[in-house]
Coordinates of C-alpha atoms in Angstrom, one line a residue:
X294 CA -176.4 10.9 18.7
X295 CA -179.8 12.0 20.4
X296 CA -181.9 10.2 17.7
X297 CA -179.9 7.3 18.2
X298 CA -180.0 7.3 21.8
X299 CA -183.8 7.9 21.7
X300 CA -184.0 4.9 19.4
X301 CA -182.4 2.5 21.7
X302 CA -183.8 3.2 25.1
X303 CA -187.1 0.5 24.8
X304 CA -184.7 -2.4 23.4
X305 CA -181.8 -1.1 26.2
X306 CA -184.5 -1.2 28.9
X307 CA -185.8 -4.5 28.0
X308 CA -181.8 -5.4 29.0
X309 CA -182.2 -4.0 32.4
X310 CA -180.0 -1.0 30.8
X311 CA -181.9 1.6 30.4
X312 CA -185.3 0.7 32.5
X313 CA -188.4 3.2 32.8
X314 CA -191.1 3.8 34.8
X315 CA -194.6 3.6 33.3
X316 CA -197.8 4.9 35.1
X317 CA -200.0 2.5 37.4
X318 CA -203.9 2.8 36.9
X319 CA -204.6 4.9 40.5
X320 CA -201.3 6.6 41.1
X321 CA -200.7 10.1 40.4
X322 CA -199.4 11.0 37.5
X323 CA -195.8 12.2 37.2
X324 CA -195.4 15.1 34.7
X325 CA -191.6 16.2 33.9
X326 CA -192.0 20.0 32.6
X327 CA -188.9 20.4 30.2
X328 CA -187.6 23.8 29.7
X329 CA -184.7 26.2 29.8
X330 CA -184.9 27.2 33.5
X331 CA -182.7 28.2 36.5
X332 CA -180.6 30.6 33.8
X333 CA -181.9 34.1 35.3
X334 CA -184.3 34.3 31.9
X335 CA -187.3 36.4 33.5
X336 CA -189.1 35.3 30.0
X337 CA -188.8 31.4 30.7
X338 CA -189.0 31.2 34.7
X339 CA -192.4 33.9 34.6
X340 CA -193.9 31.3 31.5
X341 CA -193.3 27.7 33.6
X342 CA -194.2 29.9 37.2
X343 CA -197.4 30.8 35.4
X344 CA -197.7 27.2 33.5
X345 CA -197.5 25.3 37.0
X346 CA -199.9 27.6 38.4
X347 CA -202.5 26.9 35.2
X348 CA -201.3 23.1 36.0
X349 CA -202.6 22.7 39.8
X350 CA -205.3 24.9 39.6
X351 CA -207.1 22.7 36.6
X352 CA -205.9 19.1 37.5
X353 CA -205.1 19.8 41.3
X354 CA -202.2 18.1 43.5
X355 CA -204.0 14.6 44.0
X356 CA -204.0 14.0 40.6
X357 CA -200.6 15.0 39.3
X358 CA -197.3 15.8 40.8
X359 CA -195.2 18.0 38.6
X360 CA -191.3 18.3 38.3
X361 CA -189.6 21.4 36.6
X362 CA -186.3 21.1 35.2
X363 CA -183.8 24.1 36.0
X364 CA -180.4 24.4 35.7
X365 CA -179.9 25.7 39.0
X366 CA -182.1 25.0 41.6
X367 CA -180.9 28.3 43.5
X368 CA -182.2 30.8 41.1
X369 CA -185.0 29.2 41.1
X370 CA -185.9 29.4 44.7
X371 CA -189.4 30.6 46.1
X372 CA -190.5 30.7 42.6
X373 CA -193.3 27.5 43.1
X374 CA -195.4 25.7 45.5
X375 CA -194.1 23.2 48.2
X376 CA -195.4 20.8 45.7
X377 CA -193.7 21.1 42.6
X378 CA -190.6 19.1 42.3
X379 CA -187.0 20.5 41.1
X380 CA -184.4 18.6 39.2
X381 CA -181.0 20.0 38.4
X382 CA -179.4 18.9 34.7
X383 CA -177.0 20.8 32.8
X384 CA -176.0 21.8 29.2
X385 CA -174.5 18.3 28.7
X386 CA -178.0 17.0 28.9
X387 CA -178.1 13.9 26.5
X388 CA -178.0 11.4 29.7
X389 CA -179.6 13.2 32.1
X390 CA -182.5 14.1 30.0
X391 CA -183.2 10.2 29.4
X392 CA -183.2 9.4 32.9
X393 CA -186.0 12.4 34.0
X394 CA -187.7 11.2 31.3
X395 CA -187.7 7.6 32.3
X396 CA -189.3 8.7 35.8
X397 CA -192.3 11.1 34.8
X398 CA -195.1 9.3 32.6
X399 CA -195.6 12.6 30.7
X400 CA -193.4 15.0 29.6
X401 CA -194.5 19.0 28.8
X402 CA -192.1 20.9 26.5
X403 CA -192.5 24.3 28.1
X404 CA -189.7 26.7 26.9
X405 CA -191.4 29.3 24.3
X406 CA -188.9 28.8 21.8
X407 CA -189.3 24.6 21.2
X408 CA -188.3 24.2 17.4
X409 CA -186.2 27.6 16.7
X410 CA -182.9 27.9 15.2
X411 CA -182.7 31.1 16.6
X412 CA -181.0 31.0 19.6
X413 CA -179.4 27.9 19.6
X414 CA -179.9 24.3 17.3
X415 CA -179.4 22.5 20.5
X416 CA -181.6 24.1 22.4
X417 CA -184.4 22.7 19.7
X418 CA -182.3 19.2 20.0
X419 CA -183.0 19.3 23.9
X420 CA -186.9 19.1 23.3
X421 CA -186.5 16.7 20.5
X422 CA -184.8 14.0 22.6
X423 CA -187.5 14.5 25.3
X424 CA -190.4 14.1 22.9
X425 CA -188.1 11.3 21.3
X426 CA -187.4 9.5 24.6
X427 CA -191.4 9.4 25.5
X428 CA -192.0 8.1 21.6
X429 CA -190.0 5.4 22.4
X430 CA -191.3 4.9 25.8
X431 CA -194.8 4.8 24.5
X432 CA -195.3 8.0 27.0
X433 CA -197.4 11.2 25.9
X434 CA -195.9 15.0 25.8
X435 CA -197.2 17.7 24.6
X436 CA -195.9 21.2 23.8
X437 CA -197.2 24.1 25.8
X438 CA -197.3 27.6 23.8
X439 CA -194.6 26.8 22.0
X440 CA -192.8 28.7 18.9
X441 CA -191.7 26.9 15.4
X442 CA -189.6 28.0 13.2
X443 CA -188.4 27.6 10.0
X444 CA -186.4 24.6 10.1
X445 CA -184.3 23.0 7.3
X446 CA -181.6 20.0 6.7
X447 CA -181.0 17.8 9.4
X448 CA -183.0 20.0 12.4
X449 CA -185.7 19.5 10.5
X450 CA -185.8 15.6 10.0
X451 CA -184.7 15.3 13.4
X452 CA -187.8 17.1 14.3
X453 CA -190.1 15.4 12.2
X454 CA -188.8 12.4 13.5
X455 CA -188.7 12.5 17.1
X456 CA -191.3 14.8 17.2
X457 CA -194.2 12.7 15.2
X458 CA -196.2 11.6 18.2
X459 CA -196.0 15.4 20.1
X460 CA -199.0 17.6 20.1
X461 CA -197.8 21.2 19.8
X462 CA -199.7 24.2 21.1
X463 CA -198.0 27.0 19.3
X464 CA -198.2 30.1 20.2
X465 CA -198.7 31.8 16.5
X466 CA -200.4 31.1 13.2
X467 CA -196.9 31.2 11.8
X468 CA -195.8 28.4 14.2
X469 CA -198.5 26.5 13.2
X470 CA -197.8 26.6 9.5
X471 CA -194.1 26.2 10.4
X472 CA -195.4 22.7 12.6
X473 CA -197.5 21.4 9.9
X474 CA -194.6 21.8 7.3
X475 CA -192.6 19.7 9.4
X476 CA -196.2 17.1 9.4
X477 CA -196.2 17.8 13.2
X478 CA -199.9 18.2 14.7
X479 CA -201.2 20.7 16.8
X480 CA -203.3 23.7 17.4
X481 CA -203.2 27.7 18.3
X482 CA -202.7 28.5 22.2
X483 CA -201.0 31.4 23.3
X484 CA -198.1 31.7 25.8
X485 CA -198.4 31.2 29.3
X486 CA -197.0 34.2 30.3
X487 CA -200.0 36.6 30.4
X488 CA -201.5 35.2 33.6
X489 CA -198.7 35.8 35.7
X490 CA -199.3 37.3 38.8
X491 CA -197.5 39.6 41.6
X492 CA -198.4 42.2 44.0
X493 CA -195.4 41.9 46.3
X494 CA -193.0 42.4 43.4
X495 CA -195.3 45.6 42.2
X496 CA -194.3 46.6 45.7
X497 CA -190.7 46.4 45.9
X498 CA -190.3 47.4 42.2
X499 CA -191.9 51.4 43.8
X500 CA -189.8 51.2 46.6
X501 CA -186.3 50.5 44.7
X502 CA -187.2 53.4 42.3
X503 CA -187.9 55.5 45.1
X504 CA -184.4 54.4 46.8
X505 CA -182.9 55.2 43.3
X506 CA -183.9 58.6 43.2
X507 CA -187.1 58.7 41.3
X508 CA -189.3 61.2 43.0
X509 CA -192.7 59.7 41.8
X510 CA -194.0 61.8 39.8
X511 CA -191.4 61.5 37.0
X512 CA -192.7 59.3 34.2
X513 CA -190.6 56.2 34.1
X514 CA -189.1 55.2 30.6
X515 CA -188.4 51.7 31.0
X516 CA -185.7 50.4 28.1
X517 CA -184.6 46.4 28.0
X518 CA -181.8 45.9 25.6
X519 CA -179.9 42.8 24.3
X520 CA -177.5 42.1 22.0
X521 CA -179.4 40.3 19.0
X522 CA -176.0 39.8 16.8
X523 CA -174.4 37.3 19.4
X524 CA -177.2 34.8 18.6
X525 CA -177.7 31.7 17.9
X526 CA -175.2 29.6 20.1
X527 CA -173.1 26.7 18.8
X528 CA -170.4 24.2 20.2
X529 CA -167.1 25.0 19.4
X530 CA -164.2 22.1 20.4
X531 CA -161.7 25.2 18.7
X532 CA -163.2 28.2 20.3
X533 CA -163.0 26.3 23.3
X534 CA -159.1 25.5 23.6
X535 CA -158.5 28.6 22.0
X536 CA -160.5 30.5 24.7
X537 CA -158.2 28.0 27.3
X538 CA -155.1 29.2 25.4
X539 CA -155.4 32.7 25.7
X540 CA -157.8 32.5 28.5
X541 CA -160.4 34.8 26.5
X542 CA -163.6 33.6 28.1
X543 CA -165.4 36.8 26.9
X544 CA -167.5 34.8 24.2
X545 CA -168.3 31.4 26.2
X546 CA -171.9 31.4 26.9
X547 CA -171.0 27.7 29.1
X548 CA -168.6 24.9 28.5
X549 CA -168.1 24.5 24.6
X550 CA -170.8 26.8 23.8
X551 CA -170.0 29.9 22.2
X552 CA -171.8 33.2 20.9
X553 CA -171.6 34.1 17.3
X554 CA -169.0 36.3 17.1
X555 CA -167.6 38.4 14.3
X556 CA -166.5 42.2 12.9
X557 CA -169.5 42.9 11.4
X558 CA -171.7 41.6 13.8
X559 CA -169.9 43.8 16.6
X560 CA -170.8 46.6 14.4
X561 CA -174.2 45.7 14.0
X562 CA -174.6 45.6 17.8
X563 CA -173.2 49.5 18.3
X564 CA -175.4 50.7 16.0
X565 CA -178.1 49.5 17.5
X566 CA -176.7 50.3 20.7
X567 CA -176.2 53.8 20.0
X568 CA -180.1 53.9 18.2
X569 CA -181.1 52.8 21.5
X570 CA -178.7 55.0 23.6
X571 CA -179.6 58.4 21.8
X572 CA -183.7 57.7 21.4
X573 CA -183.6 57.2 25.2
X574 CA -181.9 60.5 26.1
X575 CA -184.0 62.5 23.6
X576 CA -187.4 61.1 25.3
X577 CA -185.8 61.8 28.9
X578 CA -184.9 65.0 28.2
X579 CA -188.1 66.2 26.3
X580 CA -190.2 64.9 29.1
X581 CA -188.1 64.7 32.3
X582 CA -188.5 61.0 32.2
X583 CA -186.4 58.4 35.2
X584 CA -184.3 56.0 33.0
X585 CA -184.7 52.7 34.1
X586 CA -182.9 49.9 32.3
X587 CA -184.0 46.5 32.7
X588 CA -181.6 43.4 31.8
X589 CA -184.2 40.9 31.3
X590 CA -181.6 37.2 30.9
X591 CA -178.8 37.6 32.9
X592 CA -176.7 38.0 29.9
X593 CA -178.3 40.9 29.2
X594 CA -176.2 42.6 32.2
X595 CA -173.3 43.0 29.6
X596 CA -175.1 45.1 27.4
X597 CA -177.1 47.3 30.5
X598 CA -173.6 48.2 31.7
X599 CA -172.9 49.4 27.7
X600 CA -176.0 51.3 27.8
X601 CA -176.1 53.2 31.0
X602 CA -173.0 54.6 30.1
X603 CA -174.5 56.4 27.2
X604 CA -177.4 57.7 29.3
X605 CA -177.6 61.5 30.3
X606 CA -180.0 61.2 32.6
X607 CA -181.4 60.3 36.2
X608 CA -181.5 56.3 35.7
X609 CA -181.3 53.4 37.4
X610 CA -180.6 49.6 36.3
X611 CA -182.1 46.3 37.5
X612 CA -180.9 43.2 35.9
X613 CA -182.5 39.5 36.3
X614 CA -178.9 38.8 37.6
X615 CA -179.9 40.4 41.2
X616 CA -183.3 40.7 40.5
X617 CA -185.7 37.7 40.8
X618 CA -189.0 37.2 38.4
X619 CA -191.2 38.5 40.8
X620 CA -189.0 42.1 41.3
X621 CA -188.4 42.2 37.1
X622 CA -191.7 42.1 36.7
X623 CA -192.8 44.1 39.7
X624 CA -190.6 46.6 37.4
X625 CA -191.7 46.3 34.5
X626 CA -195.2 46.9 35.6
X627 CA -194.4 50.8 36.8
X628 CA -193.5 52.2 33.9
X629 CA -195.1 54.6 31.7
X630 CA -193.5 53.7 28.4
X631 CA -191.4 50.6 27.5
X632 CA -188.5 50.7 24.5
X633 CA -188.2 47.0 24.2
X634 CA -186.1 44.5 22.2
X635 CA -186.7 41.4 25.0
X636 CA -190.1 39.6 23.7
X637 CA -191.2 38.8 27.5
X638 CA -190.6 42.5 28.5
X639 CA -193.5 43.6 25.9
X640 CA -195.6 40.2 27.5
X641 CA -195.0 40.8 31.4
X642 CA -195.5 44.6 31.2
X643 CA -198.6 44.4 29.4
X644 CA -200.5 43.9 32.1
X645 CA -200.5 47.7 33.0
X646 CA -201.5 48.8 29.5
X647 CA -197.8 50.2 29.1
X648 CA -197.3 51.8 25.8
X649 CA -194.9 49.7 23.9
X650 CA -192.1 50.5 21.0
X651 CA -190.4 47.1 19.9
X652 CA -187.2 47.3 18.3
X653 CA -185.3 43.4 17.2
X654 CA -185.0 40.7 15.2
X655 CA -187.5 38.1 17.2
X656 CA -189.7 36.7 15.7
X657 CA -192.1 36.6 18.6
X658 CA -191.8 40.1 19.7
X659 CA -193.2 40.9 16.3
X660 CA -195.8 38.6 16.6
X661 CA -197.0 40.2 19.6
X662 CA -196.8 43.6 17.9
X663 CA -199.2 42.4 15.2
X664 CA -201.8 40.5 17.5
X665 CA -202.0 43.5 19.6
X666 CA -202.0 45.9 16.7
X667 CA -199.1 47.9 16.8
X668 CA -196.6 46.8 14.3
X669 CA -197.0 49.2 11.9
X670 CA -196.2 52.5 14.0
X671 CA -194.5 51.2 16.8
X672 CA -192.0 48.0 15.5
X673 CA -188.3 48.6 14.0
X674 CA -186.1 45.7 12.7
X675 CA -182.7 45.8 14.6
X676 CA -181.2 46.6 11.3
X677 CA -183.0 49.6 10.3
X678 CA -180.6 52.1 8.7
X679 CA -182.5 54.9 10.2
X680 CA -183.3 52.6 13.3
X681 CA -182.4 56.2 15.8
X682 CA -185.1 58.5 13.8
X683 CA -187.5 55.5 13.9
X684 CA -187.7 54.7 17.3
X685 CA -188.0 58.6 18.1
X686 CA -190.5 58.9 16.0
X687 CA -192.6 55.9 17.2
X688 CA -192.1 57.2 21.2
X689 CA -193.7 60.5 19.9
X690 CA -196.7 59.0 18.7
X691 CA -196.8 56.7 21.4
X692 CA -197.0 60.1 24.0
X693 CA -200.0 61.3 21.3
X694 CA -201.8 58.1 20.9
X695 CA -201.8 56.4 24.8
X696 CA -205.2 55.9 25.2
X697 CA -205.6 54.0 22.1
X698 CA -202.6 51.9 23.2
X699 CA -204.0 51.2 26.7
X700 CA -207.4 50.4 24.3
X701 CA -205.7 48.0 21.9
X702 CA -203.3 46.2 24.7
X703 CA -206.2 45.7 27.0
X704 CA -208.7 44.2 24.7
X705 CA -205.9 41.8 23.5
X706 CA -204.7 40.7 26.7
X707 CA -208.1 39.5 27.7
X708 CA -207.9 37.4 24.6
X709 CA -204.2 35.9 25.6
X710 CA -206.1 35.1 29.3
X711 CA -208.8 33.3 27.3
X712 CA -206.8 31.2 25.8
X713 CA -204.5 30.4 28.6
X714 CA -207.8 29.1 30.2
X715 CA -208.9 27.5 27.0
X716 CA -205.5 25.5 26.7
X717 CA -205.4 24.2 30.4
X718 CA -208.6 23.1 29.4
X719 CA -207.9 21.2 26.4
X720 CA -204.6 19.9 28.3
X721 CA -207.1 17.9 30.9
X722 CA -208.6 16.6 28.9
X723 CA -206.1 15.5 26.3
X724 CA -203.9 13.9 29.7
X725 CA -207.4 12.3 30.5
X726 CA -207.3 10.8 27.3
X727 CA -204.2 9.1 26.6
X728 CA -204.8 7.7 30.2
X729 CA -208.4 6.4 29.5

């Protein structure tokens, strides 16, 4: 359906059908940032806050106007300038997606995970039909610190295909081996997260604690669970009018889109669970540490509630729910220590030096573990059969080895920031060139 529809939109427009707007030699430049937006994800809003940032500070708002996608413009709110644009689509994007694309004369695929099966195959068909609506349009887009995966079957050729004319900045070496499998072209960035900025949220993130009970002097364990066995997504017509039947919504993630569900999957998650659960109350109870548990995607909210009923001690939980980007990462940047399975929660608390321990099954949280040097001591697989001893284990050595941590996680991030810089660069002057 998408590759079709991408296919026919220059012959439908030459109909008066399906008509687009192409750029006039003088006029701004209308750039349509595509992402996964407006869902309470601190990972996604914190990368495209950031991106727009990079955006206007390098080509300045003379030059280019920029529109961000979101799926609710209310969530959303105070997150950019008065200059950026908002427009509202939904999951059933096919339509909607052709017509933003038809007004913006370049499009940016922004969302850190691009060409992934991992979370959801439409989610990688989204940002093909983009870069397969500007193809066809004769329109330039590009792919800001992206991840790709390892595709296969038909997401594969549909990514090849639509794809071809994309430039990817990929966030790994992996993704690039990944891209150039799939004949895509494209270079190493990094993601855009690491310049993100916020002193107010720093702010209110002390207060809260203080309101909470933390007497500040405790040190703060931070934790930020998920469940990484309901992934990836898929639409279900069945699951749907069963769910209507019995009126069992519990597994909907939105409309016909449904979580992976299953017995051994649900026993998956409460091992982990409990691995989590009984690592957090043996650090807080060895060194008086303030629980706080951070639900970094509003989904994650299920899951905090799950865990705070297994904690022992003083705690505290702030979800991305209630809690804007700004306050999760205001947050995240008080802690002393950070058990982590959200990928963003390792990036946006990095910025403090906090000592991290990774435990998932994401790809780019173990990416970030290697380039910063800590995957071997500090980095579990969600599976782990002796995931509990593990993570206690690696929070020891993390108390023993901080400065070293603090060493390794500072020298890194200044990398991350050069690149940032290096790829709004590059971005100028690629724009400048398929404009010339």
């Amino acid at each position: 359906m998408v590759a079709w529809l991408s296919g026919f939109v220059k012959p439908l427009s030459r109909l008066g059908l399906c008509r687009y707007e192409e750029h006039v030699k003088g006029q701004p430049l209308k750039i349509l940032l595509v992402g996964y937006n407006g869902a309470r994800n601190t990972g996604a809003d914190a990368r495209v806050v950031a991106l727009t940032q990079q955006l206007e500070q390098a080509l300045g708002t003379e030059e280019a106007t920029l529109t961000v996608m979101t799926l609710d413009t209310e969530n959303v709110g105070g997150y950019f300038s008065k200059s950026v644009r908002l427009l509202h689509f939904t999951t059933v994007f096919v339509f909607s997606l052709v017509r933003a694309c038809s007004t913006h004369h370049v499009a940016i695929l922004c969302e850190g995970s691009t060409l992934t099966p991992t979370f959801a195959d439409a989610l990688c068909v989204f940002f093909c039909e983009a870069a397969g609506v500007m193809r066809r349009q004769g329109k330039p887009c590009i792919a800001y610190g992206s991840e790709v995966g390892r595709l296969d079957g038909w997401l594969a050729r549909l990514s090849s295909d639509l794809c071809r004319d994309t430039y990817f900045m990929v966030r790994t070496e992996e993704s690039l081996q990944n891209l150039q499998a799939l004949g895509l072209k494209g270079h190493v960035g990094t993601d855009t997260a690491w310049t993100f900025q916020n002193s107010e949220g720093e702010q209110w993130a002390h207060k809260q604690l203080t309101d909470a009970g933390w007497d500040g002097k405790q040190p703060l364990m931070g934790v930020a669970p998920l469940n990484p066995y309901c992934w990836p997504v898929r639409p279900s017509l069945w699951r749907w009018l069963k769910a209507v039947a019995t009126r069992d919504f519990t597994q909907q993630y939105d409309k016909l889109y449904f979580f992976s569900d299953s017995t051994e999957r649900r026993q998956q998650f409460e091992r982990y669970l409990s691995a989590i659960a009984s690592a957090t109350n043996q650090y807080a109870e060895e060194h008086g540490a303030f629980v706080v548990i951070l639900g970094m995607e509003q989904l994650d909210a299920r899951v905090c509630e799950k865990l705070e009923k297994c904690i022992r001690h003083p705690h505290v939980v702030f979800t991305s729910k209630t809690c804007n980007v700004f306050q999760m990462t205001g947050m995240l940047r008080q802690l002393n220590i950070l058990l982590t399975s959200r990928y963003h929660a390792s990036v946006l608390s990095m910025e403090h030096a906090c000592p991290i321990v990774a435990v998932s099954i994401d790809a780019r949280l173990s990416g970030v573990m290697h380039e910063v040097g800590l995957a071997g001591q500090y980095q579990h697989h969600a599976n782990d059969t002796h995931l509990e001893s593990r993570i206690i284990a690696s929070l020891k050595m993390a108390d023993e080895y901080q400065e070293d941590i603090k060493q390794k996680i500072e020298c890194q991030l200044a990398v991350y920031k050069d690149k940032t810089m290096a790829m709004s660069q590059f971005f100028r002057t690629w724009l400048k060139e398929q404009f010339s």
